[in-house]
PDB file of N, CA and C in Angstrom:
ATOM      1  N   UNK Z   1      43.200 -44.378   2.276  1.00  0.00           N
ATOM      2  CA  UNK Z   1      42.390 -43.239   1.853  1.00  0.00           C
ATOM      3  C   UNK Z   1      41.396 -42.884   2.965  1.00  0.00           C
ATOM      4  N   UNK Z   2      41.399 -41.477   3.297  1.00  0.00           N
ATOM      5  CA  UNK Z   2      40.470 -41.122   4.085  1.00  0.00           C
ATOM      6  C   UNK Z   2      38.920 -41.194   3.721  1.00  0.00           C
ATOM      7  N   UNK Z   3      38.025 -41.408   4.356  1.00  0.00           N
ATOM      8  CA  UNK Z   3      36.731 -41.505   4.613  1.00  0.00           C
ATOM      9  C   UNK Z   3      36.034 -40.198   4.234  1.00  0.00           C
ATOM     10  N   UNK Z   4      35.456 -39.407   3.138  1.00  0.00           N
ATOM     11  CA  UNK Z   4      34.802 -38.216   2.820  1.00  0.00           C
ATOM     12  C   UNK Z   4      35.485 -37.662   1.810  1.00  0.00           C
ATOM     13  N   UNK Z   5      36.839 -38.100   1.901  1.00  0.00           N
ATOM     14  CA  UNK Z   5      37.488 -36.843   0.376  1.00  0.00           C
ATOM     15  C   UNK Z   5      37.924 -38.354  -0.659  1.00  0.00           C
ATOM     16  N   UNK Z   6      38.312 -37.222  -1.946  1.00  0.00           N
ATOM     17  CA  UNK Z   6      37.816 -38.138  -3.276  1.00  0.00           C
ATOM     18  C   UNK Z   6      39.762 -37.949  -3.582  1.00  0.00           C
ATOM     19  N   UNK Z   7      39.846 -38.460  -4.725  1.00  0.00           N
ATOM     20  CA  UNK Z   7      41.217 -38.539  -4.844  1.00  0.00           C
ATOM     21  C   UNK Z   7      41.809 -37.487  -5.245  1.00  0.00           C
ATOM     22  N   UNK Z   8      41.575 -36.233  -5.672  1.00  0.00           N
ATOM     23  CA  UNK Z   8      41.450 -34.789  -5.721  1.00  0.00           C
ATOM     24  C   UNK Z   8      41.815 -34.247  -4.989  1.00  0.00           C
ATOM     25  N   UNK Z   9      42.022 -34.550  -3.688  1.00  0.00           N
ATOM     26  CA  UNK Z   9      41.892 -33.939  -2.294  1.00  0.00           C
ATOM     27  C   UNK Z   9      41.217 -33.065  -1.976  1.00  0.00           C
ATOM     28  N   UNK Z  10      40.030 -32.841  -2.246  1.00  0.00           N
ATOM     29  CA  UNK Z  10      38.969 -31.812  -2.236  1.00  0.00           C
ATOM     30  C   UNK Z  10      37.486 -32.626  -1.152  1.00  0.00           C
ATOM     31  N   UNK Z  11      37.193 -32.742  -0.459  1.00  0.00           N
ATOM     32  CA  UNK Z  11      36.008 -32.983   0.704  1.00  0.00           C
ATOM     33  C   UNK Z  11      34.958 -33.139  -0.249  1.00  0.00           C
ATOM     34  N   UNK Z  12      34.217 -34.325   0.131  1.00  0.00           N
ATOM     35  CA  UNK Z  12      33.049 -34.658  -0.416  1.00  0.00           C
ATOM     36  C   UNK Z  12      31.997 -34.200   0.229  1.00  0.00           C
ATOM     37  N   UNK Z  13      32.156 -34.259   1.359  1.00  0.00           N
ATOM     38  CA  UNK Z  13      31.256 -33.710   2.251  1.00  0.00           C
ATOM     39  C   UNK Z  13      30.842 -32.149   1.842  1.00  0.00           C
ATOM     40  N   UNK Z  14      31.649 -31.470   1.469  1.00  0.00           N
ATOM     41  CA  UNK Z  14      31.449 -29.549   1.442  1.00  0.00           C
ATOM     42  C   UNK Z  14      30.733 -29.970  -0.079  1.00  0.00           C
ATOM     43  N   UNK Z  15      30.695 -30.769  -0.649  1.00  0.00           N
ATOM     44  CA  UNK Z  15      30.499 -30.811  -2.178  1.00  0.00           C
ATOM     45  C   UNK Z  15      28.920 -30.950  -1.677  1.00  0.00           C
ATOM     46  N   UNK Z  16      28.741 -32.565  -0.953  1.00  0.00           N
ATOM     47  CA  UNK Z  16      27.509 -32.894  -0.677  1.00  0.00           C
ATOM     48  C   UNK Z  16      26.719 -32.079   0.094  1.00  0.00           C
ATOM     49  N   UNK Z  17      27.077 -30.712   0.635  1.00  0.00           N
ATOM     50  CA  UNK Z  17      26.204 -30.035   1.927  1.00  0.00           C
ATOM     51  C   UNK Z  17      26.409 -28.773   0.585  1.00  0.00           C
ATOM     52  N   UNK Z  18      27.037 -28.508   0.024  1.00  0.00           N
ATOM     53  CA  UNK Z  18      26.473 -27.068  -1.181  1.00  0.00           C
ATOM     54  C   UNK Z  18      25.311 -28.019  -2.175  1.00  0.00           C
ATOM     55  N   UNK Z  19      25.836 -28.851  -2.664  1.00  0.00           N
ATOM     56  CA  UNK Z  19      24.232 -29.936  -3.421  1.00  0.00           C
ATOM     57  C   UNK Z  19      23.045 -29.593  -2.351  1.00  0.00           C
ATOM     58  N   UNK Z  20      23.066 -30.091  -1.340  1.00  0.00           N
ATOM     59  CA  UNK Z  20      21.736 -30.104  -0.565  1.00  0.00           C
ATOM     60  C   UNK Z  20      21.626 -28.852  -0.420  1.00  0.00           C
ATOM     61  N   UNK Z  21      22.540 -28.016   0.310  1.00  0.00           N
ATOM     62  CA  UNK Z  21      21.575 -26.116   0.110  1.00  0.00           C
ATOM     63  C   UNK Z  21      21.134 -25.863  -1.094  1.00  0.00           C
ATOM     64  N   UNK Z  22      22.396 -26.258  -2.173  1.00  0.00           N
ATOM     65  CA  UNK Z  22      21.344 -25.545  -3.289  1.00  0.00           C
ATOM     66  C   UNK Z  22      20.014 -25.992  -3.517  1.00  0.00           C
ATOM     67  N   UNK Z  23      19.693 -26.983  -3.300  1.00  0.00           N
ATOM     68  CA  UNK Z  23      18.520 -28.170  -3.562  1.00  0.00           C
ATOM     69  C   UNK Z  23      17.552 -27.463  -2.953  1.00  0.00           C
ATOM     70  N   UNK Z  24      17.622 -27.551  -1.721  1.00  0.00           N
ATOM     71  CA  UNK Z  24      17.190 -26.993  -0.608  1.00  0.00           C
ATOM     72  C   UNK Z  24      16.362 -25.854  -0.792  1.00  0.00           C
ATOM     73  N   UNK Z  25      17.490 -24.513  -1.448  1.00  0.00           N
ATOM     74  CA  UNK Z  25      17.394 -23.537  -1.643  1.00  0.00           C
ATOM     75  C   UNK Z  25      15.748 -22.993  -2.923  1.00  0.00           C
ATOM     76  N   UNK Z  26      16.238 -23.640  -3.674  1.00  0.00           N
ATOM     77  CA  UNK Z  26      15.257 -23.985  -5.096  1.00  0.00           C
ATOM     78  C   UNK Z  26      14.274 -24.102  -4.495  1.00  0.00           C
ATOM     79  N   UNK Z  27      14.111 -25.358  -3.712  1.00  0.00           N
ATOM     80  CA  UNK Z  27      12.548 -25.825  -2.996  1.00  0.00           C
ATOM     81  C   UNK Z  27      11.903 -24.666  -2.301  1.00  0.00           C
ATOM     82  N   UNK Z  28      12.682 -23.781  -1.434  1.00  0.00           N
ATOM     83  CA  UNK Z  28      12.123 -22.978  -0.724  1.00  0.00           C
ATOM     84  C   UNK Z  28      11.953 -21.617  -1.366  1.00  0.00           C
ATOM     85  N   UNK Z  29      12.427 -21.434  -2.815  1.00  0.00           N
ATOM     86  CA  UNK Z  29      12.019 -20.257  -3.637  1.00  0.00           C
ATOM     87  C   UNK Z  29      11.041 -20.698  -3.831  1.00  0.00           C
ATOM     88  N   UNK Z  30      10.612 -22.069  -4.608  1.00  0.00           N
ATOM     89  CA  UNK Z  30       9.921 -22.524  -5.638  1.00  0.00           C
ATOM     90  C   UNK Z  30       8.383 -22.531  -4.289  1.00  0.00           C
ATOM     91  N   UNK Z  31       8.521 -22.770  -3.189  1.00  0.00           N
ATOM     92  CA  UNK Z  31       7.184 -23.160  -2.597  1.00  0.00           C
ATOM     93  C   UNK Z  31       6.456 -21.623  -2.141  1.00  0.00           C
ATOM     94  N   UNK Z  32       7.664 -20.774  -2.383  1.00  0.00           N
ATOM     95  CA  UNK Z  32       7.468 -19.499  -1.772  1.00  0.00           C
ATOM     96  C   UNK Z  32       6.708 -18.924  -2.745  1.00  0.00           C
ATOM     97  N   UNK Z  33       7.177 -19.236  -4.029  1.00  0.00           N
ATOM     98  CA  UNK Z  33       6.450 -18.316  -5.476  1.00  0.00           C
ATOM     99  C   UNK Z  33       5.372 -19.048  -5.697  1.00  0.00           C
ATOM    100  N   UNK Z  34       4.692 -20.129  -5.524  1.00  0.00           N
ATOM    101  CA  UNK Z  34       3.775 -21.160  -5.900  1.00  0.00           C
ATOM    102  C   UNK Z  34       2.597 -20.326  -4.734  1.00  0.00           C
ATOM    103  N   UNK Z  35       3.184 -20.295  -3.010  1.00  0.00           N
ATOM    104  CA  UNK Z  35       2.118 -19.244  -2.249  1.00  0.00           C
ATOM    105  C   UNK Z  35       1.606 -17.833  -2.590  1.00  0.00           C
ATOM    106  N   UNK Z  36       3.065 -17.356  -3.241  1.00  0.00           N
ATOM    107  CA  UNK Z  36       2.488 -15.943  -3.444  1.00  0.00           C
ATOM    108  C   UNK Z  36       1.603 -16.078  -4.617  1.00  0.00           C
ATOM    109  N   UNK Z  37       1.562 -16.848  -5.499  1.00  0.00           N
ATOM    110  CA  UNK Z  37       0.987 -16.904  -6.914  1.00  0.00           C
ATOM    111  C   UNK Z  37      -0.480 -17.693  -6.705  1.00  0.00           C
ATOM    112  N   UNK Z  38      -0.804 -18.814  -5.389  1.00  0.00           N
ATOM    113  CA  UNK Z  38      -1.930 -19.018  -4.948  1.00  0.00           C
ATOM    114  C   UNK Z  38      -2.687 -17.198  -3.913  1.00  0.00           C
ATOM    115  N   UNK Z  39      -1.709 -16.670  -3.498  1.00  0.00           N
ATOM    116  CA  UNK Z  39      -2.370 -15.286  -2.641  1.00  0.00           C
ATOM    117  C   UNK Z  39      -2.769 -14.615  -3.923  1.00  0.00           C
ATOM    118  N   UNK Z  40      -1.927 -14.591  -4.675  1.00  0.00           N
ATOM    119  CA  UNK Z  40      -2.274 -13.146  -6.101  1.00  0.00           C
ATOM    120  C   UNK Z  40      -3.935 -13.766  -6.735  1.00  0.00           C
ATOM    121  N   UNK Z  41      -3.398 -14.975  -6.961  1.00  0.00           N
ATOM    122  CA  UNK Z  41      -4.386 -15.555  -7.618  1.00  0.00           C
ATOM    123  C   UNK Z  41      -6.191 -15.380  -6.767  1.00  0.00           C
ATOM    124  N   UNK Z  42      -5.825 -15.628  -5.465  1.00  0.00           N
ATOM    125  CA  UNK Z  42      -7.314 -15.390  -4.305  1.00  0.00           C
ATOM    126  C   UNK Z  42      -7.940 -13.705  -3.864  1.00  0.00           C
ATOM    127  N   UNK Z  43      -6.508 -13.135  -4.290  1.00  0.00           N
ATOM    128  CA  UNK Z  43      -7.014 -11.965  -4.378  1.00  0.00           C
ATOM    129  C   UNK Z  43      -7.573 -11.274  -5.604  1.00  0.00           C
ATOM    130  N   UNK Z  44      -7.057 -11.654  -6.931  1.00  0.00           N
ATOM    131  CA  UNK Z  44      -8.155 -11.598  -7.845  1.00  0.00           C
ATOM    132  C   UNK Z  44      -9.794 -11.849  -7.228  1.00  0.00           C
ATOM    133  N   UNK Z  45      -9.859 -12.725  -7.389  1.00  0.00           N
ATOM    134  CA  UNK Z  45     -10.899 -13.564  -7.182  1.00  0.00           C
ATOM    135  C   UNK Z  45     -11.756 -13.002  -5.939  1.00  0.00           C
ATOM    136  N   UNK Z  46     -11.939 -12.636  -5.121  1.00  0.00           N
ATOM    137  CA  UNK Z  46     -11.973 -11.967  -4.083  1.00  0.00           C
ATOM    138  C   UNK Z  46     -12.331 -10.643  -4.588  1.00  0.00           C
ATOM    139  N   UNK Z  47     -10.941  -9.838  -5.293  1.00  0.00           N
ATOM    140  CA  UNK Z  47     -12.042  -8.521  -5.947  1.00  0.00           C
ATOM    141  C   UNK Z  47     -13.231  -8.325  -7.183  1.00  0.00           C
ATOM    142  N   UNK Z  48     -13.364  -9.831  -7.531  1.00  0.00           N
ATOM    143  CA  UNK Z  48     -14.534  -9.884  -8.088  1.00  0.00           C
ATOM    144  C   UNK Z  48     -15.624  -9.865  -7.325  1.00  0.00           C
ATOM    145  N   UNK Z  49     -15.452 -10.833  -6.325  1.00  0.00           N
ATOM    146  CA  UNK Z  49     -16.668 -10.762  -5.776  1.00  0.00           C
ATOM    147  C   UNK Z  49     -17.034  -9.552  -4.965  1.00  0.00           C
ATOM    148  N   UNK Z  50     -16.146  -8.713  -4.905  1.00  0.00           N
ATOM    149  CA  UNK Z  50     -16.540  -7.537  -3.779  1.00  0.00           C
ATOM    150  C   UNK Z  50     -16.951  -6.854  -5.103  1.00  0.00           C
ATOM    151  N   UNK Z  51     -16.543  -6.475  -6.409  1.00  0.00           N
ATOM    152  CA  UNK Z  51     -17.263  -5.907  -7.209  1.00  0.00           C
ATOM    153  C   UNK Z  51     -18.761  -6.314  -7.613  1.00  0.00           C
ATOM    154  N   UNK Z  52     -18.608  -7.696  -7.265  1.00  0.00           N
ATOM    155  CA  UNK Z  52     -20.313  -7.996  -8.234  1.00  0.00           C
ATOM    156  C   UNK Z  52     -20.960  -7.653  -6.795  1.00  0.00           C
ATOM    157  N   UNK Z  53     -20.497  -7.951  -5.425  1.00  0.00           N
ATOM    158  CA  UNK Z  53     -21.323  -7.183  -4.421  1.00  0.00           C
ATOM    159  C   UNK Z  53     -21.575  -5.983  -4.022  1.00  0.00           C
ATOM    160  N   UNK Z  54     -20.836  -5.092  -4.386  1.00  0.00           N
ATOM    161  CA  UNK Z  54     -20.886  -3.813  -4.623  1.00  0.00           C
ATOM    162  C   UNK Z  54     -22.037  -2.944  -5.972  1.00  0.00           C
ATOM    163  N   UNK Z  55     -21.932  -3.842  -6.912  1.00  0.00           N
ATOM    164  CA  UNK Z  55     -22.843  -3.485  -8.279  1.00  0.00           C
ATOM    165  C   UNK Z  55     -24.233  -4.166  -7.833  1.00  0.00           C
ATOM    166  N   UNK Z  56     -24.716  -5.357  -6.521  1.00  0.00           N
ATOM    167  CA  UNK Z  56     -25.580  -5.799  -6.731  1.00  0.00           C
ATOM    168  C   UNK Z  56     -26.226  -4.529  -5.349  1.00  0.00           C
ATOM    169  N   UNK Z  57     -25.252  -4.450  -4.392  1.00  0.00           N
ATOM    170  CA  UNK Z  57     -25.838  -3.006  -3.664  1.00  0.00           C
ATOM    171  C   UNK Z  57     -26.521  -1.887  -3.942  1.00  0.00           C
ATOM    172  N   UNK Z  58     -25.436  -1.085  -5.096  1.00  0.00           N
ATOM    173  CA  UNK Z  58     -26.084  -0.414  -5.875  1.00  0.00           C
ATOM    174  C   UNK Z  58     -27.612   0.019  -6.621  1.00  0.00           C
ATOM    175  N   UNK Z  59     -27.241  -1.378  -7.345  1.00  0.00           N
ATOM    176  CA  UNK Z  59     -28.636  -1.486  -7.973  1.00  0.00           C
ATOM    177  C   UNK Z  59     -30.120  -1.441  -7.070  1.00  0.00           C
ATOM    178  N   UNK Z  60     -29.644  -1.852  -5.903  1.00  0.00           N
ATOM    179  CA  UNK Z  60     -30.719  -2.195  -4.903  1.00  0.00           C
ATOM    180  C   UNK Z  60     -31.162  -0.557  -4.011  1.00  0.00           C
ATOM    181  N   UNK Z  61     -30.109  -0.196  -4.227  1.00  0.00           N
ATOM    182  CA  UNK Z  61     -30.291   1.569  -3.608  1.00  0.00           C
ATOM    183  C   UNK Z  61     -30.589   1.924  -4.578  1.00  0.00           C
ATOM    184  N   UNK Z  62     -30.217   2.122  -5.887  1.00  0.00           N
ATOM    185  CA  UNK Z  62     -31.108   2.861  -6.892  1.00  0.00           C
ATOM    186  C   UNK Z  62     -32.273   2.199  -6.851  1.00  0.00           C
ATOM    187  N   UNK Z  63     -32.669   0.868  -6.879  1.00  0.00           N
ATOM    188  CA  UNK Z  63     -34.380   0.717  -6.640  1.00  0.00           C
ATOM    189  C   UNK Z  63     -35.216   0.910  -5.821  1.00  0.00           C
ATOM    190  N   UNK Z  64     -34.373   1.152  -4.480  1.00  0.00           N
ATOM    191  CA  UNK Z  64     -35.090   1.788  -3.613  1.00  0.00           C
ATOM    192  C   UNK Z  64     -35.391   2.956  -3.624  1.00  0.00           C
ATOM    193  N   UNK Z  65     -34.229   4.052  -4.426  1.00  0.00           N
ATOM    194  CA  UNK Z  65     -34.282   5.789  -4.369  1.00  0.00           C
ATOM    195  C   UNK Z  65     -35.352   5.762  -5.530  1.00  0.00           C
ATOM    196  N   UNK Z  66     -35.498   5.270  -6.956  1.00  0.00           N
ATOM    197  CA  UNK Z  66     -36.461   5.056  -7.267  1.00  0.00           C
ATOM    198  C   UNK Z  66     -37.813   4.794  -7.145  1.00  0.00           C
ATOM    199  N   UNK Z  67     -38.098   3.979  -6.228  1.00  0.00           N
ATOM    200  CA  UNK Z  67     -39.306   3.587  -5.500  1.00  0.00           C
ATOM    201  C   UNK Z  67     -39.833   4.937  -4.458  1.00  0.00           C
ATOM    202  N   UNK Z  68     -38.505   5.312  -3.745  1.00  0.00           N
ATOM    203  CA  UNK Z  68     -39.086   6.729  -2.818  1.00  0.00           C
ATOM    204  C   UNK Z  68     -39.393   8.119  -3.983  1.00  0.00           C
ATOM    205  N   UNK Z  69     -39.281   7.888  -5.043  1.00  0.00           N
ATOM    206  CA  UNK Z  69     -39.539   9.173  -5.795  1.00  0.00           C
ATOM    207  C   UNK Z  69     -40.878   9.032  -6.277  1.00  0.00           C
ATOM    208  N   UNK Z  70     -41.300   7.661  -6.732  1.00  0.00           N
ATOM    209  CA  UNK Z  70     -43.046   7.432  -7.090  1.00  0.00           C
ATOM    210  C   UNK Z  70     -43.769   7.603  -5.727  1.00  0.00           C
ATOM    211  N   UNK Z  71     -43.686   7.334  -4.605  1.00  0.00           N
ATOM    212  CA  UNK Z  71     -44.430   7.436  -3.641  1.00  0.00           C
ATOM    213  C   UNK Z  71     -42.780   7.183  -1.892  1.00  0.00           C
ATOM    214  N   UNK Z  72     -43.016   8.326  -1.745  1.00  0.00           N
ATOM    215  CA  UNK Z  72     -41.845   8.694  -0.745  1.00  0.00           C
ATOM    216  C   UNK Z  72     -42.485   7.883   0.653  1.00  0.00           C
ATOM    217  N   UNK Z  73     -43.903   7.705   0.692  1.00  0.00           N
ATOM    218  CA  UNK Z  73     -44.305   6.689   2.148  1.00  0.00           C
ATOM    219  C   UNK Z  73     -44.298   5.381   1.953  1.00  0.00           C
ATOM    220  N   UNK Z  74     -43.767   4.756   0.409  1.00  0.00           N
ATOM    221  CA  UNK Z  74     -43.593   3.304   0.291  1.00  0.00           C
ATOM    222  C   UNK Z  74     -42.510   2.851   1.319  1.00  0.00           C
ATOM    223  N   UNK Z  75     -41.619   3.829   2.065  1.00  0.00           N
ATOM    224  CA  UNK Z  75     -40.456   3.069   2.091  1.00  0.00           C
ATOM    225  C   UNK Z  75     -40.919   2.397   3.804  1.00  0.00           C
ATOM    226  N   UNK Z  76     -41.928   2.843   4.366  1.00  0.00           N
ATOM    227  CA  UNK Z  76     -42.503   2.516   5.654  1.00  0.00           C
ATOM    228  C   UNK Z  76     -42.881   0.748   5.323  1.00  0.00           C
ATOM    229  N   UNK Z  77     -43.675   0.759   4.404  1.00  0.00           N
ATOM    230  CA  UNK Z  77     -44.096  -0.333   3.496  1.00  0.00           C
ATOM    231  C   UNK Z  77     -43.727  -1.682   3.611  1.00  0.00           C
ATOM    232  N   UNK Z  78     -42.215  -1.032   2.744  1.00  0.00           N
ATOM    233  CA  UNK Z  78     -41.307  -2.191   2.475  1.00  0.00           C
ATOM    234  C   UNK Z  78     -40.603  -2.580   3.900  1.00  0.00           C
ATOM    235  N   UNK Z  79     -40.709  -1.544   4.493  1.00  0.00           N
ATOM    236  CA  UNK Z  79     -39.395  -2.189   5.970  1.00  0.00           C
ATOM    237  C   UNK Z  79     -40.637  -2.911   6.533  1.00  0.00           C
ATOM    238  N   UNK Z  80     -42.009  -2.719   6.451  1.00  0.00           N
ATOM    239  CA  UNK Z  80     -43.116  -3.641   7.248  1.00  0.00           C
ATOM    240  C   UNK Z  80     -42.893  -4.891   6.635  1.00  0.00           C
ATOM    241  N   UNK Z  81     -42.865  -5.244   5.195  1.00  0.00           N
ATOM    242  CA  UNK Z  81     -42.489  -6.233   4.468  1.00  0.00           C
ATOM    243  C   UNK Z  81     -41.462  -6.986   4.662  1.00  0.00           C
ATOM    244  N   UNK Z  82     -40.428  -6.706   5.499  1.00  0.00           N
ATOM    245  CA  UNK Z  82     -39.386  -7.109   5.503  1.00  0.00           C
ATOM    246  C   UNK Z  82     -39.024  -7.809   7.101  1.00  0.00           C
TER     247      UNK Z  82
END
């Protein structure tokens, strides 16, 4: 009996190298969807924080446009303050 084929006459070897691609194959979907699903996931996260930095901007220009409407020479003031 030859060395690699089974009594079938069919190659063990082509059996054992489609097992390992497919194997193979799985792993490299599976690590691929696990990155994109860590990227999706950081980019959430990420547009939170550009929103709560964006809403905390805001607020800070409306307290300033506020502040220039009670007295429009405060704003000399505050940049001395600063």
């Amino acid at each position: 009996m030859l060395v690699g084929y089974n009594l079938k006459g069919g190659c063990l070897m082509e059996k054992d190298i489609a097992s390992y691609i497919r194997k193979h194959t799985f792993l490299v979907i599976l690590l691929i969807f696990c990155a994109l699903l860590l990227l999706g996931i950081g980019e959430f996260f990420l547009y939170r924080k550009t929103q709560e930095l964006n809403k905390m901007i805001s607020e800070g220009l409306m307290q300033i446009k506020e502040e220039l409407k009670k007295d429009p020479y405060s704003l000399d003031e505050m940049i001395e303050e600063l």
